[in-house]
PDB file of N, CA and C in Angstrom:
ATOM      1  N   ALA A   1    -184.950 -92.691  87.615  1.00 57.00           N
ATOM      2  CA  ALA A   1    -186.170 -92.433  88.401  1.00 57.00           C
ATOM      3  C   ALA A   1    -187.303 -91.943  87.488  1.00 57.00           C
ATOM      4  N   ASP A   2    -188.469 -92.532  87.682  1.00 78.00           N
ATOM      5  CA  ASP A   2    -189.594 -92.148  86.856  1.00 78.00           C
ATOM      6  C   ASP A   2    -190.286 -90.881  87.447  1.00 78.00           C
ATOM      7  N   GLY A   3    -191.299 -90.429  86.757  1.00 82.00           N
ATOM      8  CA  GLY A   3    -191.992 -89.205  87.192  1.00 82.00           C
ATOM      9  C   GLY A   3    -192.596 -89.334  88.562  1.00 82.00           C
ATOM     10  N   ALA A   4    -193.209 -90.464  88.860  1.00 85.00           N
ATOM     11  CA  ALA A   4    -193.826 -90.671  90.177  1.00 85.00           C
ATOM     12  C   ALA A   4    -192.745 -90.681  91.244  1.00 85.00           C
ATOM     13  N   GLY A   5    -191.597 -91.274  90.990  1.00 87.00           N
ATOM     14  CA  GLY A   5    -190.511 -91.303  91.966  1.00 87.00           C
ATOM     15  C   GLY A   5    -189.977 -89.917  92.251  1.00 87.00           C
ATOM     16  N   ARG A   6    -189.901 -89.125  91.212  1.00 89.00           N
ATOM     17  CA  ARG A   6    -189.399 -87.749  91.392  1.00 89.00           C
ATOM     18  C   ARG A   6    -190.415 -86.937  92.204  1.00 89.00           C
ATOM     19  N   GLN A   7    -191.693 -87.157  91.946  1.00 89.00           N
ATOM     20  CA  GLN A   7    -192.741 -86.435  92.668  1.00 89.00           C
ATOM     21  C   GLN A   7    -192.673 -86.800  94.199  1.00 89.00           C
ATOM     22  N   THR A   8    -192.505 -88.092  94.376  1.00 89.00           N
ATOM     23  CA  THR A   8    -192.436 -88.579  95.801  1.00 89.00           C
ATOM     24  C   THR A   8    -191.225 -87.994  96.478  1.00 89.00           C
ATOM     25  N   ALA A   9    -190.109 -87.989  95.824  1.00 89.00           N
ATOM     26  CA  ALA A   9    -188.808 -87.441  96.400  1.00 89.00           C
ATOM     27  C   ALA A   9    -188.992 -85.966  96.694  1.00 89.00           C
ATOM     28  N   ALA A  10    -189.639 -85.231  95.808  1.00 87.00           N
ATOM     29  CA  ALA A  10    -189.851 -83.790  96.006  1.00 87.00           C
ATOM     30  C   ALA A  10    -190.755 -83.556  97.221  1.00 87.00           C
ATOM     31  N   ALA A  11    -191.825 -84.357  97.312  1.00 87.00           N
ATOM     32  CA  ALA A  11    -192.748 -84.228  98.436  1.00 87.00           C
ATOM     33  C   ALA A  11    -192.055 -84.493  99.720  1.00 87.00           C
ATOM     34  N   LEU A  12    -191.258 -85.550  99.790  1.00 88.00           N
ATOM     35  CA  LEU A  12    -190.484 -85.919 100.983  1.00 88.00           C
ATOM     36  C   LEU A  12    -189.456 -84.832 101.358  1.00 88.00           C
ATOM     37  N   ALA A  13    -188.854 -84.243 100.372  1.00 86.00           N
ATOM     38  CA  ALA A  13    -187.909 -83.141 100.629  1.00 86.00           C
ATOM     39  C   ALA A  13    -188.613 -81.927 101.205  1.00 86.00           C
ATOM     40  N   ALA A  14    -189.804 -81.638 100.736  1.00 83.00           N
ATOM     41  CA  ALA A  14    -190.619 -80.522 101.256  1.00 83.00           C
ATOM     42  C   ALA A  14    -191.013 -80.793 102.690  1.00 83.00           C
ATOM     43  N   ILE A  15    -191.397 -81.995 102.988  1.00 85.00           N
ATOM     44  CA  ILE A  15    -191.747 -82.362 104.352  1.00 85.00           C
ATOM     45  C   ILE A  15    -190.564 -82.232 105.260  1.00 85.00           C
ATOM     46  N   ALA A  16    -189.397 -82.731 104.813  1.00 86.00           N
ATOM     47  CA  ALA A  16    -188.194 -82.640 105.557  1.00 86.00           C
ATOM     48  C   ALA A  16    -187.845 -81.214 105.878  1.00 86.00           C
ATOM     49  N   SER A  17    -187.982 -80.295 104.928  1.00 81.00           N
ATOM     50  CA  SER A  17    -187.638 -78.892 105.150  1.00 81.00           C
ATOM     51  C   SER A  17    -188.601 -78.251 106.153  1.00 81.00           C
ATOM     52  N   ILE A  18    -189.867 -78.660 106.140  1.00 78.00           N
ATOM     53  CA  ILE A  18    -190.786 -78.152 107.115  1.00 78.00           C
ATOM     54  C   ILE A  18    -190.455 -78.617 108.514  1.00 78.00           C
ATOM     55  N   GLY A  19    -190.096 -79.898 108.647  1.00 78.00           N
ATOM     56  CA  GLY A  19    -189.705 -80.444 109.912  1.00 78.00           C
ATOM     57  C   GLY A  19    -188.419 -79.766 110.462  1.00 78.00           C
ATOM     58  N   ALA A  20    -187.471 -79.481 109.575  1.00 76.00           N
ATOM     59  CA  ALA A  20    -186.238 -78.837 109.962  1.00 76.00           C
ATOM     60  C   ALA A  20    -186.541 -77.447 110.483  1.00 76.00           C
ATOM     61  N   ALA A  21    -187.464 -76.695 109.805  1.00 72.00           N
ATOM     62  CA  ALA A  21    -187.832 -75.389 110.274  1.00 72.00           C
ATOM     63  C   ALA A  21    -188.463 -75.409 111.669  1.00 72.00           C
ATOM     64  N   PHE A  22    -189.269 -76.384 111.955  1.00 69.00           N
ATOM     65  CA  PHE A  22    -189.928 -76.509 113.297  1.00 69.00           C
ATOM     66  C   PHE A  22    -188.863 -76.863 114.328  1.00 69.00           C
ATOM     67  N   ALA A  23    -187.935 -77.772 113.968  1.00 71.00           N
ATOM     68  CA  ALA A  23    -186.883 -78.183 114.908  1.00 71.00           C
ATOM     69  C   ALA A  23    -185.963 -77.075 115.285  1.00 71.00           C
ATOM     70  N   ALA A  24    -185.722 -76.135 114.288  1.00 69.00           N
ATOM     71  CA  ALA A  24    -184.861 -75.034 114.526  1.00 69.00           C
ATOM     72  C   ALA A  24    -185.515 -73.875 115.281  1.00 69.00           C
ATOM     73  N   ALA A  25    -186.829 -73.880 115.350  1.00 62.00           N
ATOM     74  CA  ALA A  25    -187.499 -72.762 116.028  1.00 62.00           C
ATOM     75  C   ALA A  25    -187.286 -72.798 117.520  1.00 62.00           C
ATOM     76  N   PRO A  26    -187.029 -71.695 118.134  1.00 60.00           N
ATOM     77  CA  PRO A  26    -186.727 -71.677 119.571  1.00 60.00           C
ATOM     78  C   PRO A  26    -187.966 -72.053 120.336  1.00 60.00           C
ATOM     79  N   ALA A  27    -187.796 -72.815 121.426  1.00 59.00           N
ATOM     80  CA  ALA A  27    -188.899 -73.221 122.245  1.00 59.00           C
ATOM     81  C   ALA A  27    -189.546 -72.031 122.867  1.00 59.00           C
ATOM     82  N   ARG A  28    -190.801 -71.929 122.840  1.00 56.00           N
ATOM     83  CA  ARG A  28    -191.490 -70.838 123.449  1.00 56.00           C
ATOM     84  C   ARG A  28    -191.710 -71.058 124.931  1.00 56.00           C
ATOM     85  N   SER A  29    -191.519 -70.032 125.706  1.00 55.00           N
ATOM     86  CA  SER A  29    -191.700 -70.114 127.103  1.00 55.00           C
ATOM     87  C   SER A  29    -193.170 -69.926 127.437  1.00 55.00           C
ATOM     88  N   VAL A  30    -193.842 -71.013 127.539  1.00 49.00           N
ATOM     89  CA  VAL A  30    -195.330 -70.984 127.736  1.00 49.00           C
ATOM     90  C   VAL A  30    -195.605 -70.728 129.198  1.00 49.00           C
ATOM     91  N   GLY A  31    -196.454 -69.778 129.421  1.00 49.00           N
ATOM     92  CA  GLY A  31    -196.921 -69.524 130.806  1.00 49.00           C
ATOM     93  C   GLY A  31    -195.811 -69.030 131.784  1.00 49.00           C
ATOM     94  N   ALA A  32    -194.751 -68.513 131.246  1.00 56.00           N
ATOM     95  CA  ALA A  32    -193.698 -68.033 132.091  1.00 56.00           C
ATOM     96  C   ALA A  32    -194.163 -66.876 132.992  1.00 56.00           C
ATOM     97  N   ASP A  33    -195.084 -66.089 132.425  1.00 60.00           N
ATOM     98  CA  ASP A  33    -195.575 -64.967 133.216  1.00 60.00           C
ATOM     99  C   ASP A  33    -196.912 -65.214 133.845  1.00 60.00           C
ATOM    100  N   LEU A  34    -197.498 -66.384 133.625  1.00 64.00           N
ATOM    101  CA  LEU A  34    -198.770 -66.762 134.212  1.00 64.00           C
ATOM    102  C   LEU A  34    -198.613 -67.959 135.194  1.00 64.00           C
ATOM    103  N   PRO A  35    -199.254 -67.890 136.305  1.00 75.00           N
ATOM    104  CA  PRO A  35    -199.178 -69.032 137.213  1.00 75.00           C
ATOM    105  C   PRO A  35    -199.987 -70.235 136.720  1.00 75.00           C
ATOM    106  N   ARG A  36    -199.513 -71.387 137.031  1.00 87.00           N
ATOM    107  CA  ARG A  36    -200.278 -72.581 136.643  1.00 87.00           C
ATOM    108  C   ARG A  36    -201.512 -72.691 137.514  1.00 87.00           C
ATOM    109  N   LEU A  37    -202.559 -73.255 136.858  1.00 91.00           N
ATOM    110  CA  LEU A  37    -203.773 -73.545 137.607  1.00 91.00           C
ATOM    111  C   LEU A  37    -203.558 -74.643 138.606  1.00 91.00           C
ATOM    112  N   VAL A  38    -204.216 -74.642 139.751  1.00 92.00           N
ATOM    113  CA  VAL A  38    -204.074 -75.666 140.720  1.00 92.00           C
ATOM    114  C   VAL A  38    -205.373 -76.535 140.728  1.00 92.00           C
ATOM    115  N   PRO A  39    -205.230 -77.803 141.198  1.00 93.00           N
ATOM    116  CA  PRO A  39    -206.433 -78.595 141.255  1.00 93.00           C
ATOM    117  C   PRO A  39    -207.522 -77.884 142.115  1.00 93.00           C
ATOM    118  N   GLY A  40    -208.763 -78.014 141.647  1.00 94.00           N
ATOM    119  CA  GLY A  40    -209.829 -77.291 142.329  1.00 94.00           C
ATOM    120  C   GLY A  40    -210.175 -75.903 141.726  1.00 94.00           C
ATOM    121  N   ALA A  41    -209.231 -75.320 141.061  1.00 92.00           N
ATOM    122  CA  ALA A  41    -209.493 -74.069 140.418  1.00 92.00           C
ATOM    123  C   ALA A  41    -210.506 -74.249 139.313  1.00 92.00           C
ATOM    124  N   SER A  42    -211.124 -73.099 138.944  1.00 91.00           N
ATOM    125  CA  SER A  42    -212.102 -73.156 137.825  1.00 91.00           C
ATOM    126  C   SER A  42    -211.579 -72.402 136.618  1.00 91.00           C
ATOM    127  N   TRP A  43    -211.940 -72.884 135.500  1.00 90.00           N
ATOM    128  CA  TRP A  43    -211.689 -72.153 134.203  1.00 90.00           C
ATOM    129  C   TRP A  43    -213.007 -72.211 133.494  1.00 90.00           C
ATOM    130  N   GLY A  44    -213.794 -71.116 133.612  1.00 91.00           N
ATOM    131  CA  GLY A  44    -215.152 -71.117 133.062  1.00 91.00           C
ATOM    132  C   GLY A  44    -215.918 -72.144 133.875  1.00 91.00           C
ATOM    133  N   PRO A  45    -216.697 -72.988 133.218  1.00 93.00           N
ATOM    134  CA  PRO A  45    -217.427 -74.037 133.901  1.00 93.00           C
ATOM    135  C   PRO A  45    -216.584 -75.236 134.290  1.00 93.00           C
ATOM    136  N   LEU A  46    -215.391 -75.326 133.775  1.00 93.00           N
ATOM    137  CA  LEU A  46    -214.539 -76.512 134.057  1.00 93.00           C
ATOM    138  C   LEU A  46    -213.814 -76.408 135.386  1.00 93.00           C
ATOM    139  N   ARG A  47    -213.664 -77.514 136.061  1.00 94.00           N
ATOM    140  CA  ARG A  47    -212.922 -77.564 137.359  1.00 94.00           C
ATOM    141  C   ARG A  47    -211.608 -78.335 137.063  1.00 94.00           C
ATOM    142  N   ILE A  48    -210.504 -77.694 137.409  1.00 94.00           N
ATOM    143  CA  ILE A  48    -209.189 -78.323 137.173  1.00 94.00           C
ATOM    144  C   ILE A  48    -209.011 -79.553 138.096  1.00 94.00           C
ATOM    145  N   VAL A  49    -208.603 -80.634 137.445  1.00 96.00           N
ATOM    146  CA  VAL A  49    -208.360 -81.882 138.241  1.00 96.00           C
ATOM    147  C   VAL A  49    -206.907 -82.003 138.495  1.00 96.00           C
ATOM    148  N   ALA A  50    -206.068 -81.796 137.459  1.00 94.00           N
ATOM    149  CA  ALA A  50    -204.620 -81.955 137.561  1.00 94.00           C
ATOM    150  C   ALA A  50    -203.905 -81.267 136.384  1.00 94.00           C
ATOM    151  N   PHE A  51    -202.664 -80.839 136.625  1.00 94.00           N
ATOM    152  CA  PHE A  51    -201.776 -80.383 135.573  1.00 94.00           C
ATOM    153  C   PHE A  51    -201.206 -81.612 134.907  1.00 94.00           C
ATOM    154  N   THR A  52    -201.314 -81.675 133.583  1.00 93.00           N
ATOM    155  CA  THR A  52    -200.835 -82.828 132.871  1.00 93.00           C
ATOM    156  C   THR A  52    -199.425 -82.665 132.279  1.00 93.00           C
ATOM    157  N   GLY A  53    -199.220 -81.484 131.709  1.00 90.00           N
ATOM    158  CA  GLY A  53    -197.929 -81.243 131.139  1.00 90.00           C
ATOM    159  C   GLY A  53    -197.872 -79.968 130.345  1.00 90.00           C
ATOM    160  N   ALA A  54    -196.694 -79.602 129.923  1.00 87.00           N
ATOM    161  CA  ALA A  54    -196.487 -78.379 129.143  1.00 87.00           C
ATOM    162  C   ALA A  54    -195.640 -78.704 127.907  1.00 87.00           C
ATOM    163  N   GLY A  55    -195.924 -77.975 126.868  1.00 82.00           N
ATOM    164  CA  GLY A  55    -195.191 -78.142 125.622  1.00 82.00           C
ATOM    165  C   GLY A  55    -194.937 -76.786 124.986  1.00 82.00           C
ATOM    166  N   ARG A  56    -194.488 -76.870 123.780  1.00 80.00           N
ATOM    167  CA  ARG A  56    -194.145 -75.682 123.021  1.00 80.00           C
ATOM    168  C   ARG A  56    -195.362 -74.741 122.840  1.00 80.00           C
ATOM    169  N   TYR A  57    -196.571 -75.347 122.761  1.00 83.00           N
ATOM    170  CA  TYR A  57    -197.721 -74.513 122.455  1.00 83.00           C
ATOM    171  C   TYR A  57    -198.700 -74.309 123.608  1.00 83.00           C
ATOM    172  N   GLY A  58    -198.385 -74.760 124.775  1.00 87.00           N
ATOM    173  CA  GLY A  58    -199.255 -74.472 125.832  1.00 87.00           C
ATOM    174  C   GLY A  58    -199.164 -75.457 127.022  1.00 87.00           C
ATOM    175  N   ASP A  59    -200.031 -75.228 128.016  1.00 91.00           N
ATOM    176  CA  ASP A  59    -200.137 -76.105 129.170  1.00 91.00           C
ATOM    177  C   ASP A  59    -201.400 -76.938 129.013  1.00 91.00           C
ATOM    178  N   VAL A  60    -201.331 -78.185 129.432  1.00 93.00           N
ATOM    179  CA  VAL A  60    -202.450 -79.107 129.366  1.00 93.00           C
ATOM    180  C   VAL A  60    -202.911 -79.526 130.774  1.00 93.00           C
ATOM    181  N   TYR A  61    -204.207 -79.492 130.995  1.00 95.00           N
ATOM    182  CA  TYR A  61    -204.763 -79.887 132.323  1.00 95.00           C
ATOM    183  C   TYR A  61    -205.826 -80.958 132.080  1.00 95.00           C
ATOM    184  N   ARG A  62    -206.005 -81.794 133.106  1.00 95.00           N
ATOM    185  CA  ARG A  62    -207.212 -82.624 133.186  1.00 95.00           C
ATOM    186  C   ARG A  62    -208.259 -81.758 133.895  1.00 95.00           C
ATOM    187  N   ALA A  63    -209.446 -81.721 133.324  1.00 94.00           N
ATOM    188  CA  ALA A  63    -210.514 -80.910 133.975  1.00 94.00           C
ATOM    189  C   ALA A  63    -211.814 -81.675 133.943  1.00 94.00           C
ATOM    190  N   TRP A  64    -212.686 -81.300 134.843  1.00 95.00           N
ATOM    191  CA  TRP A  64    -213.994 -81.893 134.937  1.00 95.00           C
ATOM    192  C   TRP A  64    -214.994 -80.931 134.232  1.00 95.00           C
ATOM    193  N   ASP A  65    -215.713 -81.507 133.298  1.00 94.00           N
ATOM    194  CA  ASP A  65    -216.786 -80.713 132.626  1.00 94.00           C
ATOM    195  C   ASP A  65    -218.155 -81.121 133.127  1.00 94.00           C
ATOM    196  N   PRO A  66    -218.834 -80.309 133.954  1.00 93.00           N
ATOM    197  CA  PRO A  66    -220.102 -80.705 134.517  1.00 93.00           C
ATOM    198  C   PRO A  66    -221.177 -80.936 133.429  1.00 93.00           C
ATOM    199  N   ALA A  67    -221.124 -80.212 132.312  1.00 92.00           N
ATOM    200  CA  ALA A  67    -222.097 -80.356 131.282  1.00 92.00           C
ATOM    201  C   ALA A  67    -222.011 -81.740 130.603  1.00 92.00           C
ATOM    202  N   LEU A  68    -220.791 -82.239 130.503  1.00 93.00           N
ATOM    203  CA  LEU A  68    -220.642 -83.548 129.924  1.00 93.00           C
ATOM    204  C   LEU A  68    -220.577 -84.676 130.934  1.00 93.00           C
ATOM    205  N   SER A  69    -220.413 -84.305 132.200  1.00 94.00           N
ATOM    206  CA  SER A  69    -220.253 -85.286 133.328  1.00 94.00           C
ATOM    207  C   SER A  69    -219.098 -86.211 133.059  1.00 94.00           C
ATOM    208  N   ARG A  70    -217.954 -85.603 132.670  1.00 94.00           N
ATOM    209  CA  ARG A  70    -216.777 -86.411 132.427  1.00 94.00           C
ATOM    210  C   ARG A  70    -215.513 -85.531 132.432  1.00 94.00           C
ATOM    211  N   GLU A  71    -214.354 -86.190 132.492  1.00 95.00           N
ATOM    212  CA  GLU A  71    -213.110 -85.420 132.403  1.00 95.00           C
ATOM    213  C   GLU A  71    -212.828 -85.069 130.937  1.00 95.00           C
ATOM    214  N   VAL A  72    -212.209 -83.920 130.773  1.00 94.00           N
ATOM    215  CA  VAL A  72    -211.778 -83.431 129.467  1.00 94.00           C
ATOM    216  C   VAL A  72    -210.349 -82.887 129.546  1.00 94.00           C
ATOM    217  N   ALA A  73    -209.740 -82.699 128.400  1.00 94.00           N
ATOM    218  CA  ALA A  73    -208.396 -82.085 128.339  1.00 94.00           C
ATOM    219  C   ALA A  73    -208.665 -80.576 128.150  1.00 94.00           C
ATOM    220  N   LEU A  74    -207.905 -79.712 128.859  1.00 93.00           N
ATOM    221  CA  LEU A  74    -207.988 -78.297 128.674  1.00 93.00           C
ATOM    222  C   LEU A  74    -206.573 -77.872 128.324  1.00 93.00           C
ATOM    223  N   LYS A  75    -206.429 -77.271 127.157  1.00 91.00           N
ATOM    224  CA  LYS A  75    -205.162 -76.768 126.714  1.00 91.00           C
ATOM    225  C   LYS A  75    -205.196 -75.233 126.695  1.00 91.00           C
ATOM    226  N   LEU A  76    -204.270 -74.626 127.486  1.00 89.00           N
ATOM    227  CA  LEU A  76    -204.211 -73.187 127.507  1.00 89.00           C
ATOM    228  C   LEU A  76    -202.917 -72.738 126.849  1.00 89.00           C
ATOM    229  N   THR A  77    -203.025 -71.819 125.896  1.00 82.00           N
ATOM    230  CA  THR A  77    -201.889 -71.340 125.162  1.00 82.00           C
ATOM    231  C   THR A  77    -201.542 -69.915 125.578  1.00 82.00           C
TER     232      THR A  77
END
């Protein structure tokens, strides 16, 4: 293996170790102590349209932004 091949292998090994660390991290219980927002609720100037989903880092909602006159994504962590 030449020098470039060794550098590539080392970079891929570093990426793999980072991925393994994230995979081993316990899932965070997002919003366990907070109620989910319901359609029609407000978050600042935004109006909640729908709950989209939840992940390790927060809840995602579809929301209406009157300043932009369009739907936006709202992520609450």
